[in-house]
Amino acid sequence: MKLTLEGLKDRQGWERAGIALPSYDVAAVAEKTRKNPVWVHLGVGNIFRIFIGGIADQLIAEGLLDRGITCVELFDHDVVDKIYAPYDNLVLAVTLHGDGTTEQKVLGSLTEAVKGQSCDAAQWTRLKEIFREPDLQMVSLTITEKGYALTKTDGTYFDHVKADIENGPEKAVSAMAVVAAMLLERYHNGASPLALVSMDNCSQNGAKFRSAVVELAEKWKEKGFVDDGFLSYVSDESRVSFPWTMIDKITPRPSEKVAADLEAAGVEDMQPVVTSKNTYIAPFVNAEGPQYLVVEDSFPNGRPPMEKAGVYVTDRDTVNKSEKMKVTVCLNPIHTALGPYGCVLGYELFADEMKDPDMLELARQVGYVEGMDVVPDPGILSPKAFLDELIEERFPNAYLGDTTQRLCVDASQGIGIRFGETVKAYVAKYGDAKKLRAIPVAIAGWLRYLLAVDDEGKTYELAPDPMVPEMQERMAGIVIGDPSSLKDQLRGVLSNENIFATDLYEAGIGELIEEIFREEIAGPGAVRRTVKKYLVG
C-alpha cells in the first residue's frame, strides 16, 4: 500500500492494517482549496501536520468545512519535495498511548504545499495568488519561537533581517519578511481583512508577531518600499488581526519503530528522511493523544468553526492565562529544567529521566511548589489538573520516545519566558525572588549543559540553538574540575533581560545561580550531588 491518492483506493488493504482513511473525497477538497483558499499555514512540520491538520480533517469529515489547508514552508524547502509531493500531501497520523497501543489515521486535509521562497519565481507567484484571495480568512503559523525574532541579544538586527530591510518585499527571506511581503500583496489587491495566528510557544505570541510585522513595515516605509496606507493596514487589528493562542501537544521526532511497524503492516516507504537542513521528518507523524489549543476569537474575515473540533475559542485574557499556565508553570518550564539535566546525567529518553527520583523532584518543585504559587488560572482549564496529567500520564509515556536533546533545541529562545515570568511574578509578590530554589537549579543546569560534558566527564553533542556560539564565547575559560575558573563569565548572561526577561541579580538570584553552577563544575558526580543538595536544602 502506498500513501498516495492512488494508493488509498485499496481501502480494504488499509482497513486490514487497522488504518482509518478519510471519509471525504480528498482530491475534490484539494481542488476546491486550490481555487479558493480560506486557510493557510506557514511552517509545515510535525505538530502542524498531526494537530492542526487533524482539526481541519475532523471539520471536513463532519461537513463543517469544505476546504483544507494550504501549506507553506518558509525554512526547510526539502520538506515540500521529500514529504509532501511524493505522498500527494497526505499524512499518516499515529497516536501513541501510554499503554503501548496506537491509533492510525490518514489525514487528507493538507491540500497544497508551496515553498515560501522569493528566489523561486513560480512558487513566489503562487504564494501571491493565494494571499490575494479575498475569502482567505486565516494564516496560522508554527515556525518556533526564534522565527519571530528580529534582533540579537544586544538589540541589533540579525544579518538576514538587515538584508530583508535593505532588499525589500520582493526579495524577502525571513519568515516575518515573507509574511509582511504577502500582506503587501493583499493590500495592493483590495486590502481584504485577515487573521494572522501564531500557534507557537511564546508568551503573548500574537503581540510578538504583530510587533515584528509592523516593525518591518515601518522599516520598509523608511526605505520607500511601501506607503503610509500599507503601514495603516497592518497596524489596524480590525483589518489585520494577530490573535493570541496557547497550543500544547507533545510531538517528538518520527520513531523508527513506528516506521518499521507501518511497513510490516504493508505501508510502503515509511522510513524517516533527514533534509539538507537537518530536519528529521517522515511521511507519518507520531504524537501523544492529549492536545490543547486555545485561540483568541479575533478574525475580521471570519473563521472555520474550530470550536467544533475541540479548540477553545475565547477572549484574549483567557488565552493569556492559559498560555502563562502552560508555558511559564506547568509544561515548558519542566521540559526546560529537565532537558539539559537529562543530557548531563546521561539520559536519552525523557520518560526514563522522569523515573529518576532527583529529576522527578526537580519537576515537582518547578511546577507544584514554585510555579503554582503564582500560576494564573484561566478558568477553562484547571492548572493543577493540567499539571497532574503531565506528571502522571504524559511525561512518563515511554512510547512517545521523546528525547532529552529535543527538549534542549532552541532553549535560549524560551528560557526567559519559561523561568523569567515566574521570577518576575515572585518579585512582584514578595519584593524579590529569593524564595526560589528549583528554578535557579534549572537555570544553572542549562548553563552547565552548554559545556557539553556530562557528569561522568564524557562529551556530547549540543542540540541546535542559535545562541550556542555566543554562549560558549561568553563562557570561555570555565573548566570542569576547577571551580575557581568561574569568575565573571556568567554575569553578562544572568543580567541580560533579552535572555531572561529580567535581570536575575536584581531579582536576588543571580549570585545563587552562580554558586550552584560553581558547585556543578567541581568534577565527576558534582551535578548529581549539587542538585540533591539544593532541592533538599
Coordinates of C-alpha atoms in Angstrom, one line a residue:
M1 CA 0.0 0.0 0.0
K2 CA 1.3 3.5 -0.8
L3 CA 0.4 6.7 0.9
T4 CA -0.8 8.4 -2.2
L5 CA -4.2 9.2 -3.7
E6 CA -4.0 6.2 -5.9
G7 CA -2.8 4.1 -3.1
L8 CA -5.9 5.0 -0.9
K9 CA -8.1 3.3 -3.5
D10 CA -7.2 0.0 -1.8
R11 CA -9.5 0.7 1.1
Q12 CA -9.7 -3.0 2.1
G13 CA -5.9 -3.2 2.5
W14 CA -5.8 -0.1 4.7
E15 CA -8.7 -1.4 6.8
R16 CA -6.9 -4.8 7.2
A17 CA -3.9 -2.8 8.5
G18 CA -6.1 -1.0 11.0
I19 CA -5.5 2.4 9.5
A20 CA -8.5 4.7 9.1
L21 CA -8.9 6.6 5.8
P22 CA -10.6 10.0 5.1
S23 CA -14.4 9.7 4.7
Y24 CA -14.4 12.5 2.1
D25 CA -13.1 13.0 -1.4
V26 CA -9.6 14.2 -0.8
A27 CA -8.9 15.2 -4.4
A28 CA -12.1 17.2 -4.6
V29 CA -11.4 19.0 -1.4
A30 CA -7.9 19.8 -2.7
E31 CA -9.1 21.2 -6.0
K32 CA -11.7 23.4 -4.3
T33 CA -9.0 24.7 -1.9
R34 CA -6.6 25.5 -4.7
K35 CA -9.2 27.6 -6.4
N36 CA -10.5 29.3 -3.3
P37 CA -8.2 29.0 -0.3
V38 CA -9.5 30.0 3.1
W39 CA -6.8 28.8 5.5
V40 CA -3.1 29.0 5.0
H41 CA -0.5 27.6 7.4
L42 CA 3.2 28.6 7.5
G43 CA 5.8 26.2 8.9
V44 CA 4.5 22.7 7.9
G45 CA 6.3 20.4 10.3
N46 CA 5.1 17.7 12.6
I47 CA 2.9 19.4 15.1
F48 CA 1.1 21.2 12.3
R49 CA 0.6 18.0 10.3
I50 CA -0.9 16.0 13.1
F51 CA -2.6 18.6 15.3
I52 CA -3.7 21.5 13.1
G53 CA -4.2 19.2 10.1
G54 CA -6.2 16.9 12.3
I55 CA -8.5 19.7 13.3
A56 CA -9.2 20.5 9.7
D57 CA -9.6 16.9 8.8
Q58 CA -12.3 16.5 11.5
L59 CA -14.2 19.6 10.4
I60 CA -14.1 18.4 6.7
A61 CA -15.3 14.9 7.7
E62 CA -18.2 16.3 9.7
G63 CA -19.3 18.6 6.9
L64 CA -18.3 21.8 8.8
L65 CA -15.6 22.8 6.4
D66 CA -15.4 22.3 2.6
R67 CA -11.8 23.2 2.1
G68 CA -8.5 22.1 3.5
I69 CA -5.3 23.9 4.5
T70 CA -2.8 25.4 2.0
C71 CA 0.7 24.5 3.4
V72 CA 3.6 26.9 3.1
E73 CA 7.2 26.1 4.1
L74 CA 9.4 29.0 4.9
F75 CA 12.7 27.5 6.1
D76 CA 13.3 23.9 5.0
H77 CA 12.1 23.6 1.5
D78 CA 13.2 20.0 1.2
V79 CA 10.2 19.1 3.3
V80 CA 7.9 20.0 0.4
D81 CA 9.9 17.9 -2.1
K82 CA 10.6 14.9 0.1
I83 CA 7.5 14.6 2.4
Y84 CA 4.6 16.5 0.8
A85 CA 5.0 15.9 -3.0
P86 CA 5.8 12.2 -3.1
Y87 CA 2.8 11.4 -0.8
D88 CA 0.2 13.7 -2.5
N89 CA 0.2 15.9 0.7
L90 CA -1.3 13.1 2.7
V91 CA -0.1 12.4 6.3
L92 CA -0.4 9.3 8.3
A93 CA -1.2 10.3 11.9
V94 CA -0.1 7.9 14.6
T95 CA -1.3 8.4 18.2
L96 CA 0.9 6.7 20.8
H97 CA -0.9 5.8 24.0
G98 CA 0.8 5.2 27.3
D99 CA -0.2 1.5 27.4
G100 CA 1.6 0.9 24.1
T101 CA -1.4 0.8 21.8
T102 CA -1.7 3.1 18.8
E103 CA -4.3 4.7 16.6
Q104 CA -3.5 5.3 13.0
K105 CA -5.3 7.5 10.5
V106 CA -4.6 9.1 7.1
L107 CA -5.4 12.8 7.0
G108 CA -6.4 14.4 3.7
S109 CA -6.8 18.0 4.9
L110 CA -3.4 19.3 3.7
T111 CA -4.2 20.2 0.1
E112 CA -1.3 22.0 -1.4
A113 CA 2.3 22.6 -0.5
V114 CA 4.1 25.8 -1.5
K115 CA 7.7 27.0 -0.9
G116 CA 7.7 30.5 0.6
Q117 CA 10.8 31.3 -1.4
S118 CA 11.2 34.6 -3.1
C119 CA 14.1 33.4 -5.3
D120 CA 11.7 30.8 -6.9
A121 CA 9.6 32.8 -9.3
A122 CA 6.9 30.2 -9.8
Q123 CA 6.5 29.5 -6.1
W124 CA 6.6 33.2 -5.2
T125 CA 3.9 33.9 -7.8
R126 CA 1.7 31.2 -6.5
L127 CA 2.1 32.4 -2.9
K128 CA 1.0 35.9 -4.0
E129 CA -2.1 34.4 -5.7
I130 CA -3.1 32.7 -2.5
F131 CA -2.7 35.9 -0.4
R132 CA -4.7 37.9 -3.0
E133 CA -7.7 35.7 -2.4
P134 CA -10.4 37.9 -0.7
D135 CA -12.0 34.9 1.0
L136 CA -8.8 33.9 2.8
Q137 CA -9.7 34.0 6.5
M138 CA -6.7 33.0 8.4
V139 CA -2.9 32.4 8.2
S140 CA -1.7 30.2 11.1
L141 CA 2.0 29.6 11.9
T142 CA 4.2 27.0 13.7
I143 CA 7.7 28.3 13.0
T144 CA 9.2 28.1 16.5
E145 CA 9.9 31.0 18.9
K146 CA 13.0 32.1 17.0
G147 CA 11.0 32.7 13.8
Y148 CA 9.6 35.9 15.3
A149 CA 12.9 37.4 16.5
L150 CA 14.4 40.3 14.6
T151 CA 17.2 41.2 16.9
K152 CA 20.1 39.6 18.7
T153 CA 20.6 39.7 22.5
D154 CA 22.4 43.0 22.1
G155 CA 19.4 44.6 20.3
T156 CA 21.0 44.7 16.8
Y157 CA 19.3 43.1 13.8
F158 CA 20.2 39.7 12.7
D159 CA 22.1 39.8 9.4
H160 CA 19.2 38.1 7.5
V161 CA 16.8 40.7 8.9
K162 CA 19.1 43.5 7.9
A163 CA 19.2 42.1 4.4
D164 CA 15.4 41.9 4.3
I165 CA 15.1 45.5 5.3
E166 CA 17.6 46.6 2.7
N167 CA 16.3 44.4 -0.1
G168 CA 12.6 45.0 0.4
P169 CA 9.5 42.8 0.0
E170 CA 10.3 41.3 -3.4
K171 CA 13.5 39.6 -2.0
A172 CA 12.1 38.7 1.4
V173 CA 13.8 35.7 3.0
S174 CA 13.0 35.5 6.7
A175 CA 9.6 34.4 8.0
M176 CA 8.5 37.8 9.2
A177 CA 9.6 39.4 6.0
V178 CA 7.7 36.9 3.8
V179 CA 4.6 37.5 5.9
A180 CA 4.9 41.2 5.5
A181 CA 5.5 40.9 1.8
M182 CA 2.4 38.8 1.3
L183 CA 0.4 41.3 3.4
L184 CA 1.6 44.0 1.0
E185 CA 0.4 41.9 -2.0
R186 CA -3.0 41.6 -0.2
Y187 CA -3.0 45.3 0.5
H188 CA -2.4 46.1 -3.2
N189 CA -5.3 43.9 -4.3
G190 CA -8.2 45.1 -2.2
A191 CA -6.8 45.1 1.3
S192 CA -9.2 42.4 2.4
P193 CA -9.1 41.6 6.2
L194 CA -7.1 38.7 7.5
A195 CA -6.2 37.0 10.8
L196 CA -2.6 36.1 11.4
V197 CA -2.5 33.4 14.0
S198 CA 0.8 32.4 15.7
M199 CA 0.5 28.9 17.2
D200 CA 4.0 28.9 18.6
N201 CA 5.1 28.6 22.3
C202 CA 5.9 32.2 23.0
S203 CA 4.4 34.4 25.7
Q204 CA 1.8 36.7 24.1
N205 CA 2.7 35.3 20.7
G206 CA 0.2 37.4 18.9
A207 CA 1.7 40.6 20.2
K208 CA 5.2 39.5 19.3
F209 CA 4.1 38.5 15.8
R210 CA 2.3 41.9 15.3
S211 CA 5.3 43.8 16.6
A212 CA 7.7 42.1 14.2
V213 CA 5.5 42.6 11.1
V214 CA 4.7 46.3 12.0
E215 CA 8.4 47.0 12.6
L216 CA 9.4 45.6 9.2
A217 CA 6.6 47.6 7.6
E218 CA 7.9 50.7 9.2
K219 CA 11.5 50.0 8.0
W220 CA 10.3 49.4 4.5
K221 CA 8.4 52.7 4.6
E222 CA 11.6 54.4 5.6
K223 CA 13.3 52.8 2.6
G224 CA 10.5 53.8 0.3
F225 CA 9.3 50.3 -0.4
V226 CA 5.8 50.8 1.0
D227 CA 3.4 53.7 1.6
D228 CA 1.5 55.1 4.6
G229 CA -1.6 53.2 3.7
F230 CA 0.2 49.8 4.0
L231 CA 1.5 50.7 7.4
S232 CA -2.0 51.7 8.5
Y233 CA -3.4 48.4 7.1
V234 CA -1.0 46.1 9.0
S235 CA -1.4 48.3 12.2
D236 CA -5.2 48.1 12.2
E237 CA -6.3 45.0 14.1
S238 CA -9.9 45.4 12.7
R239 CA -8.4 44.6 9.3
V240 CA -5.2 42.6 10.1
S241 CA -5.6 40.8 13.5
F242 CA -3.0 38.9 15.4
P243 CA -4.9 36.6 17.8
W244 CA -3.1 35.2 20.8
T245 CA -3.1 31.4 21.3
M246 CA -1.9 28.6 23.5
I247 CA -1.0 25.3 21.9
D248 CA 0.0 22.0 23.5
K249 CA 0.7 18.6 22.1
I250 CA 3.9 16.7 22.6
T251 CA 5.2 15.7 19.2
P252 CA 8.6 14.0 19.2
R253 CA 10.7 13.2 16.1
P254 CA 9.4 10.3 14.0
S255 CA 10.0 6.9 15.6
E256 CA 11.9 4.3 13.6
K257 CA 9.9 1.6 15.4
V258 CA 6.7 3.2 14.2
A259 CA 8.1 3.3 10.6
A260 CA 9.0 -0.4 10.9
D261 CA 5.6 -1.3 12.3
L262 CA 3.8 0.6 9.5
E263 CA 5.9 -1.1 6.8
A264 CA 5.3 -4.5 8.5
A265 CA 1.6 -3.8 8.2
G266 CA 2.0 -3.2 4.4
V267 CA 2.5 0.5 4.1
E268 CA 5.4 1.3 1.8
D269 CA 8.1 3.9 2.1
M270 CA 7.6 5.0 5.7
Q271 CA 11.2 5.5 6.7
P272 CA 12.1 9.0 8.0
V273 CA 14.4 11.2 6.0
V274 CA 16.9 13.9 7.0
T275 CA 16.8 17.0 4.9
S276 CA 19.7 19.2 3.9
K277 CA 18.8 21.5 6.9
N278 CA 18.8 18.5 9.3
T279 CA 15.1 18.2 9.7
Y280 CA 14.2 14.7 10.7
I281 CA 10.8 14.0 9.2
A282 CA 8.7 11.1 7.9
P283 CA 5.5 10.5 5.9
F284 CA 3.9 9.8 9.2
V285 CA 3.8 11.8 12.5
N286 CA 3.7 10.2 15.9
A287 CA 2.5 12.1 18.9
E288 CA 0.6 11.7 22.2
G289 CA -3.2 11.8 22.4
P290 CA -3.8 14.8 24.7
Q291 CA -3.9 18.1 22.9
Y292 CA -5.0 21.7 23.7
L293 CA -5.5 24.7 21.6
V294 CA -6.8 28.0 23.0
V295 CA -7.4 30.8 20.5
E296 CA -8.5 34.4 20.8
D297 CA -11.7 35.0 18.8
S298 CA -10.4 37.8 16.6
F299 CA -11.0 37.0 13.0
P300 CA -12.0 40.0 10.9
N301 CA -12.7 37.9 7.8
G302 CA -14.5 35.0 9.5
R303 CA -13.0 31.7 10.5
P304 CA -13.6 27.9 10.4
P305 CA -15.7 26.6 13.3
M306 CA -12.7 25.3 15.2
E307 CA -14.6 25.0 18.5
K308 CA -16.4 22.0 16.9
A309 CA -13.1 20.2 16.8
G310 CA -12.1 20.7 20.4
V311 CA -10.5 24.2 20.2
Y312 CA -11.2 26.6 22.9
V313 CA -12.2 29.9 21.2
T314 CA -12.3 32.6 23.8
D315 CA -11.2 36.1 24.8
R316 CA -7.6 37.4 25.0
D317 CA -7.3 37.4 28.8
T318 CA -8.3 33.8 29.0
V319 CA -5.8 32.9 26.2
N320 CA -3.1 34.8 28.1
K321 CA -3.8 33.0 31.3
S322 CA -3.9 29.6 29.6
E323 CA -0.6 30.3 27.9
K324 CA 1.1 31.5 31.1
M325 CA -0.2 28.4 32.9
K326 CA 1.3 26.1 30.3
V327 CA 4.4 28.0 29.2
T328 CA 5.5 29.5 32.5
V329 CA 4.4 27.0 35.1
C330 CA 3.1 23.5 34.0
L331 CA 4.8 22.1 30.9
N332 CA 7.5 24.1 29.2
P333 CA 9.5 25.0 32.4
I334 CA 9.7 21.3 33.4
H335 CA 10.9 20.4 29.9
T336 CA 13.5 23.2 30.0
A337 CA 14.6 22.2 33.5
L338 CA 14.9 18.5 32.8
G339 CA 16.1 18.5 29.2
P340 CA 19.6 19.9 29.9
Y341 CA 20.0 17.8 33.1
G342 CA 18.9 14.7 31.2
C343 CA 21.8 15.2 28.8
V344 CA 24.3 15.9 31.6
L345 CA 23.1 12.9 33.6
G346 CA 23.2 10.5 30.6
Y347 CA 19.5 10.1 29.8
E348 CA 18.5 9.8 26.2
L349 CA 14.7 9.4 26.7
F350 CA 12.7 11.9 28.7
A351 CA 10.4 9.2 30.0
D352 CA 13.4 7.4 31.6
E353 CA 14.6 10.6 33.2
M354 CA 11.2 11.0 34.8
K355 CA 11.9 7.8 36.7
D356 CA 14.9 9.4 38.3
P357 CA 13.9 10.5 41.9
D358 CA 16.1 13.6 41.8
M359 CA 14.7 14.7 38.4
L360 CA 11.2 14.0 39.4
E361 CA 11.7 16.1 42.5
L362 CA 13.1 18.9 40.3
A363 CA 10.0 18.7 38.1
R364 CA 7.7 18.6 41.2
Q365 CA 9.3 21.7 42.7
V366 CA 9.4 23.7 39.5
G367 CA 5.7 23.0 38.9
Y368 CA 3.8 22.3 42.0
V369 CA 5.9 24.3 44.5
E370 CA 7.3 27.4 42.8
G371 CA 5.0 27.6 39.8
M372 CA 1.7 27.0 41.5
D373 CA 2.4 29.8 43.9
V374 CA 2.0 32.4 41.1
V375 CA 0.1 30.4 38.4
P376 CA -2.7 32.3 36.6
D377 CA -6.0 30.4 36.5
P378 CA -7.6 30.6 33.0
G379 CA -10.9 29.1 34.3
I380 CA -11.4 26.9 31.2
L381 CA -8.6 24.6 32.3
S382 CA -7.5 23.7 35.9
P383 CA -3.8 24.3 36.4
K384 CA -3.4 21.5 39.0
A385 CA -5.3 19.0 36.8
F386 CA -3.3 20.0 33.8
L387 CA 0.0 19.5 35.8
D388 CA -1.3 16.2 37.3
E389 CA -2.0 14.9 33.8
L390 CA 1.6 15.9 32.7
I391 CA 3.4 14.4 35.7
E392 CA 1.3 11.2 36.0
E393 CA 0.4 10.4 32.4
R394 CA 2.0 12.4 29.6
F395 CA 5.7 12.8 30.7
P396 CA 6.1 9.1 31.7
N397 CA 4.7 7.9 28.3
A398 CA 7.7 5.8 27.2
Y399 CA 6.1 5.1 23.8
L400 CA 6.5 8.7 22.7
G401 CA 10.2 8.2 22.5
D402 CA 10.7 11.9 23.4
T403 CA 14.4 12.7 23.9
T404 CA 16.1 14.9 26.3
Q405 CA 18.1 16.5 23.5
R406 CA 14.9 17.6 21.7
L407 CA 13.9 19.4 24.9
C408 CA 17.2 21.4 24.6
V409 CA 16.5 22.6 21.0
D410 CA 16.4 26.4 20.9
A411 CA 16.4 26.5 24.7
S412 CA 17.9 30.0 24.8
Q413 CA 14.9 31.3 22.9
G414 CA 12.4 30.2 25.5
I415 CA 14.2 30.2 28.8
G416 CA 13.3 33.8 29.6
I417 CA 9.6 33.0 29.1
R418 CA 9.7 29.7 30.9
F419 CA 11.5 30.9 34.0
G420 CA 11.7 34.7 33.8
E421 CA 8.0 35.2 34.0
T422 CA 7.8 33.3 37.3
V423 CA 10.9 35.2 38.6
K424 CA 9.1 38.5 37.8
A425 CA 5.9 37.3 39.5
Y426 CA 7.9 36.5 42.7
V427 CA 9.5 39.9 42.6
A428 CA 6.0 41.5 42.3
K429 CA 4.6 39.3 45.0
Y430 CA 7.4 39.2 47.5
G431 CA 9.8 42.0 46.6
D432 CA 12.4 39.6 45.3
A433 CA 12.8 36.0 44.1
K434 CA 14.9 34.7 46.9
K435 CA 12.3 32.1 47.9
L436 CA 13.1 30.2 44.6
R437 CA 15.4 27.2 44.7
A438 CA 14.3 24.8 41.9
I439 CA 14.3 27.5 39.2
P440 CA 17.8 28.6 40.0
V441 CA 18.9 25.0 39.9
A442 CA 17.2 24.7 36.5
I443 CA 18.9 27.8 35.1
A444 CA 22.3 26.6 36.4
G445 CA 21.6 23.2 34.8
W446 CA 21.1 24.8 31.4
L447 CA 24.4 26.7 31.7
R448 CA 26.2 23.5 32.8
Y449 CA 24.7 21.7 29.9
L450 CA 26.2 24.2 27.5
L451 CA 29.7 23.0 28.5
A452 CA 28.9 19.8 26.5
V453 CA 30.5 17.4 29.1
D454 CA 28.3 15.1 31.1
D455 CA 28.5 14.3 34.9
E456 CA 31.0 11.5 34.2
G457 CA 33.3 13.6 32.1
K458 CA 32.1 12.4 28.6
T459 CA 31.4 14.8 25.8
Y460 CA 28.1 15.0 24.0
E461 CA 26.6 17.0 21.1
L462 CA 24.6 20.1 21.9
A463 CA 21.1 20.5 20.4
P464 CA 20.6 23.1 17.7
D465 CA 20.2 26.6 19.2
P466 CA 21.1 29.9 17.6
M467 CA 22.7 31.2 20.7
V468 CA 25.2 28.4 21.3
P469 CA 28.2 30.1 19.7
E470 CA 27.6 33.3 21.7
M471 CA 27.0 31.5 24.9
Q472 CA 30.2 29.4 24.5
E473 CA 32.1 32.5 23.8
R474 CA 30.8 34.2 26.9
M475 CA 31.6 31.1 29.0
A476 CA 35.2 30.7 27.7
G477 CA 37.7 29.9 30.3
I478 CA 35.4 27.8 32.5
V479 CA 37.0 24.4 33.2
I480 CA 35.1 21.4 34.7
G481 CA 37.1 20.2 37.7
D482 CA 38.3 23.8 38.5
P483 CA 35.5 25.8 40.2
S484 CA 37.9 28.7 40.5
S485 CA 37.8 29.1 36.7
L486 CA 34.4 30.6 37.1
K487 CA 35.0 34.3 37.5
D488 CA 32.6 36.8 36.0
Q489 CA 31.7 34.9 32.8
L490 CA 28.0 34.4 33.7
R491 CA 27.3 37.9 34.8
G492 CA 26.6 39.2 31.3
V493 CA 24.2 36.2 30.8
L494 CA 22.3 36.3 34.0
S495 CA 21.8 40.1 33.9
N496 CA 20.7 40.0 30.2
E497 CA 17.0 40.9 30.0
N498 CA 16.9 39.8 26.4
I499 CA 17.6 36.3 27.6
F500 CA 15.8 36.0 30.9
A501 CA 13.2 38.8 30.5
T502 CA 14.6 40.3 33.7
D503 CA 18.0 41.0 35.5
L504 CA 18.4 37.9 37.7
Y505 CA 20.8 39.8 40.0
E506 CA 18.3 42.5 40.6
A507 CA 15.7 39.7 41.3
G508 CA 18.0 38.4 44.0
I509 CA 19.0 35.0 42.5
G510 CA 21.9 35.8 40.2
E511 CA 24.6 35.0 42.8
L512 CA 22.8 31.8 43.8
I513 CA 22.8 30.5 40.3
E514 CA 26.5 31.3 40.0
E515 CA 27.1 29.3 43.2
I516 CA 25.1 26.3 42.1
F517 CA 26.9 26.3 38.7
R518 CA 30.3 26.6 40.5
E519 CA 29.5 23.5 42.6
E520 CA 28.3 21.7 39.4
I521 CA 31.6 22.1 37.7
A522 CA 33.7 20.7 40.6
G523 CA 34.2 17.3 38.8
P524 CA 32.6 13.9 38.1
G525 CA 29.4 13.4 40.1
A526 CA 29.2 17.1 41.1
V527 CA 26.0 17.7 39.2
R528 CA 24.1 15.0 40.9
R529 CA 25.4 16.0 44.3
T530 CA 24.6 19.7 43.8
V531 CA 21.0 19.0 42.6
K532 CA 20.3 16.8 45.7
K533 CA 21.8 19.5 48.0
Y534 CA 19.8 22.4 46.7
L535 CA 16.5 20.6 46.3
V536 CA 16.6 19.1 49.8
G537 CA 18.2 22.1 51.4

